[in-house]
Amino acid sequence: MGYHFDFAALLPYWRDFAMGILLTLQLSAVSTVLGFVLGTLCAIGRSDGTRLIRTSLAIYIEVIRNTPLLVQIFLVYFGIATLGIHVSANMAAVTALVVNVVAYTSEIMRAGLESIHKSQLEAADCLGLSRAQIYWHVILRPAIERVYPALTSQYVLLMLASSITSQISAEELTAVANRIQSDTFRSFETYIIVGILYILLSFVVRIAFWAFGQGLFVRRRKLGTPL
Amino acid sequence: MGTFSSTHFLFLAVAALWTVALTAIAFIGGGLAGFAVALARISGNRILRGIAIVYIQIIQGTPLLILLFLIYFGVAVIGFKTVPALLAAGVGLTVYSSGFLAEIWRGCIQAVPKTQWEAAECLALTRWQRMTRVILPQALRMATAPTVGFLVQIVKNTSLASVVGFVELAQAGKLINNSIFEPFTIFIVVAGFYFAICYPLSLWSRSLERKLNVSHR
């Protein structure tokens, strides 16, 4: 084993690493927010929509969940280009990530919606709550609280999966690493650093979700028990 | 410039076989390693347990893409001059699968009620006997559905093996696209192949889940 490790060669690139981290976080944040909102709407559509809506959503979800993200990214990036519309790599990356994560979110949220007992709805109805009120207070909020751990894991996976967008040269952390290693020929060191950065990022995302959950779910914070 | 022809389709079909082969390698290798890690994760030895926890955290906290690069360039560091793509991809996916399967199976083993352990102990079974005769058979029942579910993840993740130069389905699609540039047709066919492999597995996993729930009620 005559390999000589040289991490110092990577020091001048700290600014590039930082930019990569920033874009990774931006990609993940935008996809998480959009994915959550649209995914929740899809879950509602799947349980309450007309038959046509239900079937098309089911097909969409199955197709997305049974094909690789990489192929979805290629389809979006190259596919949109053939339509004659020019989109940046970052835009294509966000689109593909959102299309992907909506399907997963929707499945998780559906489990949450199904966990709400029917008697809850009847009780809410008896109290004279409007349809919107029932949806928000009786169905959605408890449902989100129940599946919150599953959502957290899904969005951490999303952050890690955003590395795949480096394949269409969206300049996030992995793409930055690919560039730096070809500049410095310090491939192994570069990927060790980036691996550690991703582990740290996944901790940060988990902590952020935990803190957000503590703020959001008052009952859990005060009683300390799961719903 | 040509158009998408049956030759291209055949090329993709062969590449699909490589995807299946790579999945098999990753699943078998990852299964064996993952089982060992799962046992280490619940062992009485604190050091062993600590190592397993760190291993799982590292695997689950890094993207597969980075793992693949690390192994690809890491093998060169150890001293091998050239790395066969199949080896790099196989090892990378094996390591990845082991981290996730270990955590899935640990959950299943720990979901076996504690009373089963105690009863087995009262029957004077050794720890090994308790494990193989009492706990694992019950854990296995719970583990099948999520394991098949994870198999779908492995199939999809083999698409990343292209980054270390392995020509599987996604890479084959990219190669064809580079020569004829018909991305819509090509990648929809590629997606179709993946769907044909994954969807039956998804359905199987779901039916296993349902069966298990029925027997529990």
Coordinates of C-alpha atoms in Angstrom, one line a residue:
Chain A
M1 CA 0.0 0.0 0.0
G2 CA 2.2 2.8 -1.3
Y3 CA -0.5 5.4 -1.5
H4 CA 0.3 8.8 -0.1
F5 CA -2.7 10.6 1.1
D6 CA -2.8 14.3 0.4
F7 CA -5.8 16.2 1.7
A8 CA -4.0 19.5 1.7
A9 CA -4.3 19.6 -2.1
L10 CA -8.0 20.0 -1.7
L11 CA -7.8 23.0 0.7
P12 CA -7.8 25.7 -2.0
Y13 CA -11.1 24.3 -3.2
W14 CA -13.1 25.0 0.0
R15 CA -15.1 27.6 -1.7
D16 CA -16.2 25.2 -4.4
F17 CA -17.2 22.6 -1.8
A18 CA -19.3 25.3 0.0
M19 CA -21.0 26.3 -3.2
G20 CA -21.8 22.7 -3.9
I21 CA -23.3 22.2 -0.4
L22 CA -25.4 25.3 -0.9
L23 CA -26.8 24.1 -4.2
T24 CA -27.5 20.6 -2.7
L25 CA -29.4 22.2 0.1
Q26 CA -31.3 24.5 -2.2
L27 CA -32.2 21.7 -4.6
S28 CA -33.4 19.6 -1.6
A29 CA -35.3 22.4 0.1
V30 CA -37.2 23.4 -3.0
S31 CA -38.0 19.7 -3.9
T32 CA -39.0 19.0 -0.3
V33 CA -41.5 21.9 -0.1
L34 CA -43.0 21.4 -3.5
G35 CA -42.9 17.6 -3.1
F36 CA -44.7 17.8 0.2
V37 CA -47.5 20.2 -1.0
L38 CA -48.1 18.4 -4.3
G39 CA -47.7 15.0 -2.8
T40 CA -50.3 15.8 -0.2
L41 CA -52.7 17.0 -2.9
C42 CA -52.1 13.8 -4.8
A43 CA -52.9 11.7 -1.7
I44 CA -56.1 13.7 -1.2
G45 CA -56.9 13.2 -4.9
R46 CA -56.3 9.5 -4.5
S47 CA -58.7 9.1 -1.7
D48 CA -61.4 11.6 -2.6
G49 CA -61.1 12.3 -6.3
T50 CA -63.2 11.0 -9.2
R51 CA -62.5 7.6 -10.6
L52 CA -60.5 9.2 -13.5
I53 CA -58.3 11.2 -11.1
R54 CA -57.8 8.2 -8.8
T55 CA -56.7 5.9 -11.7
S56 CA -54.4 8.4 -13.3
L57 CA -52.7 9.2 -10.0
A58 CA -52.3 5.5 -9.2
I59 CA -50.6 4.9 -12.6
Y60 CA -48.3 8.0 -12.1
I61 CA -47.3 6.8 -8.6
E62 CA -46.6 3.2 -9.7
V63 CA -44.6 4.3 -12.8
I64 CA -42.4 6.7 -10.7
R65 CA -41.9 4.3 -7.9
N66 CA -40.8 1.5 -10.2
T67 CA -38.3 3.3 -12.4
P68 CA -34.9 4.7 -11.4
L69 CA -34.5 8.4 -10.6
L70 CA -31.6 8.5 -13.1
V71 CA -33.8 7.6 -16.0
Q72 CA -36.4 10.1 -14.9
I73 CA -33.7 12.8 -14.8
F74 CA -32.6 11.9 -18.3
L75 CA -36.1 11.9 -19.6
V76 CA -36.8 15.3 -18.2
Y77 CA -33.5 16.9 -19.2
F78 CA -33.1 15.4 -22.7
G79 CA -36.8 15.1 -23.3
I80 CA -37.5 18.8 -22.7
A81 CA -34.6 19.7 -24.9
T82 CA -36.1 17.8 -27.9
L83 CA -39.3 19.8 -27.4
G84 CA -37.2 22.8 -28.3
I85 CA -37.4 24.4 -24.9
H86 CA -34.1 25.3 -23.3
V87 CA -34.0 24.7 -19.5
S88 CA -30.9 24.9 -17.3
A89 CA -29.6 21.8 -15.7
N90 CA -30.6 23.0 -12.3
M91 CA -34.2 23.6 -13.4
A92 CA -34.4 20.1 -15.0
A93 CA -32.9 18.7 -11.8
V94 CA -35.5 20.3 -9.6
T95 CA -38.3 19.2 -11.9
A96 CA -37.2 15.6 -11.9
L97 CA -36.7 15.5 -8.2
V98 CA -40.1 17.0 -7.6
V99 CA -41.8 14.6 -10.0
N100 CA -40.0 11.8 -8.2
V101 CA -40.6 12.8 -4.6
V102 CA -44.3 13.7 -5.1
A103 CA -45.0 10.0 -5.8
Y104 CA -43.3 8.8 -2.6
T105 CA -44.8 11.6 -0.5
S106 CA -48.2 10.8 -1.8
E107 CA -47.9 7.1 -0.7
I108 CA -46.7 8.1 2.8
M109 CA -49.5 10.7 3.2
R110 CA -52.1 8.2 2.0
A111 CA -51.1 5.9 4.8
G112 CA -51.5 8.9 7.1
L113 CA -54.9 9.8 5.8
E114 CA -56.1 6.2 6.1
S115 CA -55.0 6.1 9.7
I116 CA -57.6 8.7 10.6
H117 CA -60.6 6.8 12.1
K118 CA -64.0 7.4 10.5
S119 CA -65.5 8.3 13.8
Q120 CA -63.3 11.3 14.0
L121 CA -64.9 12.6 10.8
E122 CA -68.4 11.9 12.1
A123 CA -67.6 13.7 15.3
A124 CA -66.2 16.7 13.4
D125 CA -69.3 16.7 11.3
C126 CA -71.5 16.7 14.4
L127 CA -69.6 19.7 15.7
G128 CA -70.7 21.6 12.6
L129 CA -67.2 22.0 11.2
S130 CA -67.0 23.0 7.5
R131 CA -65.4 20.6 5.0
A132 CA -62.2 22.7 4.9
Q133 CA -62.0 22.8 8.7
I134 CA -62.4 19.1 8.9
Y135 CA -59.7 18.6 6.3
W136 CA -57.3 20.8 8.0
H137 CA -57.8 20.2 11.7
V138 CA -59.2 16.7 11.9
I139 CA -57.6 14.9 8.9
L140 CA -54.4 16.6 7.7
R141 CA -52.7 17.8 10.8
P142 CA -53.0 14.5 12.8
A143 CA -52.1 12.6 9.6
I144 CA -49.0 14.6 9.1
E145 CA -48.0 14.2 12.7
R146 CA -48.4 10.4 12.4
V147 CA -46.3 10.0 9.3
Y148 CA -43.8 12.7 10.2
P149 CA -40.9 10.2 10.9
A150 CA -41.5 8.5 7.5
L151 CA -41.5 11.9 5.8
T152 CA -38.3 12.8 7.5
S153 CA -36.5 9.7 6.2
Q154 CA -37.9 10.2 2.8
Y155 CA -36.6 13.8 2.6
V156 CA -33.2 12.8 3.9
L157 CA -33.1 10.2 1.1
L158 CA -34.1 12.9 -1.3
M159 CA -31.2 15.1 -0.2
L160 CA -28.9 12.1 -0.8
A161 CA -30.6 11.3 -4.1
S162 CA -30.0 14.9 -5.3
S163 CA -26.4 13.7 -5.9
I164 CA -27.7 11.9 -9.0
T165 CA -28.5 15.2 -10.6
S166 CA -24.7 15.6 -11.0
Q167 CA -25.2 13.2 -14.0
I168 CA -26.8 16.1 -16.0
S169 CA -24.2 18.5 -14.6
A170 CA -26.3 20.4 -12.1
E171 CA -23.4 21.9 -10.1
E172 CA -24.3 20.4 -6.7
L173 CA -21.9 18.8 -4.2
T174 CA -21.3 15.6 -6.2
A175 CA -20.7 17.4 -9.5
V176 CA -18.3 19.8 -7.7
A177 CA -16.5 16.7 -6.4
N178 CA -16.2 15.2 -9.8
R179 CA -14.7 18.4 -11.1
I180 CA -12.3 18.8 -8.3
Q181 CA -11.0 15.2 -8.5
S182 CA -10.3 15.6 -12.2
D183 CA -8.5 18.9 -11.5
T184 CA -6.3 17.5 -8.7
F185 CA -6.2 13.8 -9.4
R186 CA -6.9 13.4 -5.7
S187 CA -10.0 11.3 -6.3
F188 CA -10.0 9.1 -3.2
E189 CA -9.4 12.1 -0.9
T190 CA -12.1 14.2 -2.6
Y191 CA -14.8 11.5 -2.2
I192 CA -13.8 10.8 1.4
I193 CA -14.4 14.5 2.1
V194 CA -17.6 14.6 0.2
G195 CA -18.8 11.4 1.9
I196 CA -18.2 13.0 5.3
L197 CA -20.0 16.2 4.1
Y198 CA -23.0 14.2 3.1
I199 CA -23.1 12.4 6.4
L200 CA -23.0 15.7 8.2
L201 CA -25.7 17.1 5.9
S202 CA -28.0 14.2 6.6
F203 CA -27.6 14.8 10.3
V204 CA -28.3 18.5 9.8
V205 CA -31.5 17.7 7.8
R206 CA -32.6 15.3 10.4
I207 CA -32.1 17.8 13.2
A208 CA -33.9 20.5 11.2
F209 CA -36.9 18.2 10.7
W210 CA -36.9 17.3 14.4
A211 CA -36.8 21.0 15.4
F212 CA -39.5 21.9 12.9
G213 CA -41.6 19.0 14.2
Q214 CA -41.2 20.2 17.8
G215 CA -42.5 23.6 16.8
L216 CA -45.3 22.3 14.7
F217 CA -46.7 19.6 16.9
V218 CA -47.6 21.4 20.1
R219 CA -49.3 18.4 21.6
R220 CA -46.3 16.2 21.1
R221 CA -44.0 18.8 22.6
K222 CA -46.1 19.3 25.7
L223 CA -47.0 15.6 26.4
G224 CA -44.0 13.9 24.8
T225 CA -46.1 11.1 23.5
P226 CA -46.7 9.9 19.9
L227 CA -50.2 10.5 18.6
Chain B
M1 CA -28.0 9.2 -37.5
G2 CA -30.5 6.4 -37.5
T3 CA -33.8 5.8 -35.8
F4 CA -34.6 3.5 -33.0
S5 CA -34.6 0.0 -34.4
S6 CA -34.9 -3.6 -33.3
T7 CA -31.1 -3.7 -32.9
H8 CA -31.2 -1.0 -30.3
F9 CA -34.0 -2.8 -28.6
L10 CA -32.0 -6.0 -28.5
F11 CA -29.0 -4.1 -27.1
L12 CA -31.2 -2.8 -24.3
A13 CA -32.6 -6.2 -23.6
V14 CA -29.1 -7.6 -23.1
A15 CA -28.3 -4.7 -20.9
A16 CA -31.4 -5.5 -18.9
L17 CA -30.0 -8.9 -18.2
W18 CA -26.9 -7.3 -16.8
T19 CA -29.1 -5.2 -14.6
V20 CA -30.7 -8.3 -13.3
A21 CA -27.3 -10.0 -12.8
L22 CA -26.0 -7.0 -10.9
T23 CA -29.1 -7.0 -8.8
A24 CA -28.6 -10.6 -8.0
I25 CA -24.9 -10.0 -7.0
A26 CA -25.9 -7.0 -4.8
F27 CA -28.8 -8.9 -3.2
I28 CA -26.9 -12.0 -2.4
G29 CA -23.7 -10.3 -1.3
G30 CA -25.6 -7.6 0.5
G31 CA -27.9 -10.1 2.2
L32 CA -25.0 -12.1 3.6
A33 CA -23.1 -9.1 4.8
G34 CA -26.3 -7.4 6.0
F35 CA -27.2 -10.4 8.0
A36 CA -23.9 -10.4 9.7
V37 CA -24.2 -6.7 10.4
A38 CA -27.7 -7.1 11.8
L39 CA -26.5 -9.8 14.2
A40 CA -23.6 -7.6 15.2
R41 CA -26.1 -4.7 15.7
I42 CA -28.1 -6.7 18.3
S43 CA -25.2 -8.5 19.8
G44 CA -24.3 -8.4 23.5
N45 CA -20.8 -7.1 22.8
R46 CA -20.8 -3.4 23.0
I47 CA -17.8 -2.9 20.7
L48 CA -19.4 -5.1 18.0
R49 CA -22.7 -3.2 18.4
G50 CA -20.9 0.2 18.1
I51 CA -19.1 -0.8 14.9
A52 CA -22.4 -2.0 13.4
I53 CA -24.1 1.2 14.3
V54 CA -21.4 3.4 12.8
Y55 CA -21.3 1.2 9.7
I56 CA -25.0 1.6 9.1
Q57 CA -24.9 5.3 9.8
I58 CA -22.1 5.8 7.3
I59 CA -23.8 3.7 4.5
Q60 CA -27.2 5.3 5.1
G61 CA -25.8 8.8 5.3
T62 CA -23.8 8.8 2.1
P63 CA -25.3 8.8 -1.4
L64 CA -24.7 5.5 -3.3
L65 CA -23.0 7.5 -6.0
I66 CA -20.3 8.6 -3.6
L67 CA -20.0 5.0 -2.3
L68 CA -19.4 3.8 -5.8
F69 CA -16.8 6.4 -6.5
L70 CA -15.0 5.7 -3.2
I71 CA -14.8 2.0 -4.0
Y72 CA -13.8 2.6 -7.6
F73 CA -10.9 4.8 -6.6
G74 CA -10.3 3.1 -3.3
V75 CA -9.4 -0.2 -5.0
A76 CA -6.8 1.6 -7.0
V77 CA -5.4 3.0 -3.8
I78 CA -5.0 -0.5 -2.4
G79 CA -2.8 -1.2 -5.4
F80 CA -4.8 -2.8 -8.2
K81 CA -4.1 -1.0 -11.4
T82 CA -7.3 -1.7 -13.3
V83 CA -10.7 -2.3 -11.7
P84 CA -13.2 -4.4 -13.7
A85 CA -16.4 -2.4 -13.8
L86 CA -18.5 -5.4 -12.7
L87 CA -16.3 -5.8 -9.6
A88 CA -16.5 -2.1 -8.6
A89 CA -20.3 -2.0 -9.3
G90 CA -20.9 -5.3 -7.5
V91 CA -18.9 -4.4 -4.4
G92 CA -20.4 -0.9 -4.3
L93 CA -24.0 -2.1 -4.5
T94 CA -23.2 -5.0 -2.0
V95 CA -21.9 -2.6 0.6
Y96 CA -24.9 -0.3 0.0
S97 CA -27.5 -3.1 0.3
S98 CA -25.8 -4.5 3.4
G99 CA -26.3 -1.3 5.3
F100 CA -30.0 -1.0 4.5
L101 CA -30.8 -4.8 4.8
A102 CA -29.1 -4.9 8.2
E103 CA -31.3 -2.2 9.5
I104 CA -34.5 -3.7 8.0
W105 CA -33.7 -7.1 9.5
R106 CA -32.6 -5.8 12.8
G107 CA -36.0 -4.2 13.1
C108 CA -37.7 -7.5 12.3
I109 CA -35.6 -9.5 14.8
Q110 CA -36.3 -7.0 17.5
A111 CA -40.0 -7.0 16.7
V112 CA -40.2 -10.6 17.9
P113 CA -41.8 -10.3 21.3
K114 CA -39.3 -10.4 24.2
T115 CA -41.3 -13.2 25.8
Q116 CA -40.2 -15.5 23.0
W117 CA -36.6 -14.9 24.1
E118 CA -37.5 -15.6 27.7
A119 CA -39.4 -18.7 27.0
A120 CA -36.6 -20.1 24.8
E121 CA -34.2 -19.3 27.6
C122 CA -36.4 -21.1 30.1
L123 CA -36.2 -24.2 27.8
A124 CA -32.4 -24.0 28.3
L125 CA -31.7 -23.4 24.7
T126 CA -28.3 -21.9 24.0
R127 CA -28.1 -18.4 22.5
W128 CA -27.4 -19.9 19.1
Q129 CA -30.4 -22.3 19.4
R130 CA -32.6 -19.5 20.6
M131 CA -31.7 -17.5 17.5
T132 CA -32.0 -20.2 14.9
R133 CA -34.9 -22.2 16.3
V134 CA -37.1 -19.6 17.9
I135 CA -36.4 -16.0 16.9
L136 CA -35.2 -16.1 13.3
P137 CA -38.1 -18.2 11.9
Q138 CA -40.5 -15.7 13.3
A139 CA -38.4 -12.7 12.2
L140 CA -38.2 -14.2 8.7
R141 CA -42.0 -14.0 8.3
M142 CA -42.0 -10.3 9.1
A143 CA -38.9 -9.6 7.0
T144 CA -40.0 -11.0 3.6
A145 CA -42.3 -8.1 2.6
P146 CA -39.8 -5.3 3.3
T147 CA -37.0 -7.3 1.9
V148 CA -38.7 -7.8 -1.4
G149 CA -39.6 -4.1 -1.3
F150 CA -35.9 -3.3 -0.9
L151 CA -35.1 -5.5 -3.9
V152 CA -37.0 -3.0 -6.0
Q153 CA -34.7 -0.3 -4.6
I154 CA -31.6 -2.4 -5.6
V155 CA -32.9 -2.9 -9.1
K156 CA -33.4 0.9 -9.5
N157 CA -30.1 1.7 -7.9
T158 CA -28.1 -0.5 -10.3
S159 CA -28.7 2.3 -12.7
L160 CA -26.0 4.2 -10.9
A161 CA -23.4 1.6 -11.8
S162 CA -23.0 3.4 -15.0
V163 CA -20.7 5.9 -13.3
V164 CA -18.0 3.3 -12.8
G165 CA -18.3 2.3 -16.5
F166 CA -20.6 -0.7 -16.2
V167 CA -22.9 -1.0 -19.1
E168 CA -26.3 -1.8 -17.7
L169 CA -29.8 -0.7 -18.8
A170 CA -29.5 3.1 -18.1
Q171 CA -26.0 3.3 -19.5
A172 CA -27.0 1.4 -22.6
G173 CA -29.8 3.9 -23.1
K174 CA -27.4 6.7 -22.7
L175 CA -25.0 5.1 -25.3
I176 CA -27.8 4.7 -27.8
N177 CA -28.9 8.3 -27.1
N178 CA -25.5 9.5 -27.8
S179 CA -25.6 8.0 -31.3
I180 CA -29.1 8.7 -32.5
F181 CA -30.4 11.3 -30.0
E182 CA -34.0 10.3 -29.6
P183 CA -34.2 10.7 -25.9
F184 CA -37.9 10.4 -25.5
T185 CA -38.2 7.0 -27.3
I186 CA -35.0 5.5 -25.8
F187 CA -35.6 6.5 -22.2
I188 CA -39.2 5.5 -22.2
V189 CA -38.2 2.1 -23.5
V190 CA -35.5 2.0 -20.8
A191 CA -38.0 3.0 -18.2
G192 CA -40.4 0.3 -19.6
F193 CA -37.7 -2.3 -19.0
Y194 CA -37.2 -1.2 -15.4
F195 CA -40.9 -1.1 -14.8
A196 CA -41.2 -4.6 -16.2
I197 CA -38.6 -5.8 -13.7
C198 CA -39.7 -3.8 -10.6
Y199 CA -43.5 -3.8 -10.8
P200 CA -44.0 -7.5 -10.3
L201 CA -41.7 -7.3 -7.3
S202 CA -43.7 -4.4 -5.9
L203 CA -46.9 -6.3 -6.3
W204 CA -45.4 -9.4 -4.7
S205 CA -44.1 -7.3 -1.8
R206 CA -47.6 -5.8 -1.3
S207 CA -49.3 -9.2 -1.4
L208 CA -46.9 -10.6 1.1
E209 CA -47.6 -7.6 3.4
R210 CA -51.3 -8.2 3.1
K211 CA -51.0 -11.9 3.9
L212 CA -48.9 -11.2 6.9
N213 CA -51.4 -8.7 8.3
V214 CA -54.3 -11.1 7.8
S215 CA -52.6 -13.8 9.8
H216 CA -51.8 -11.3 12.6
R217 CA -55.4 -10.2 13.1

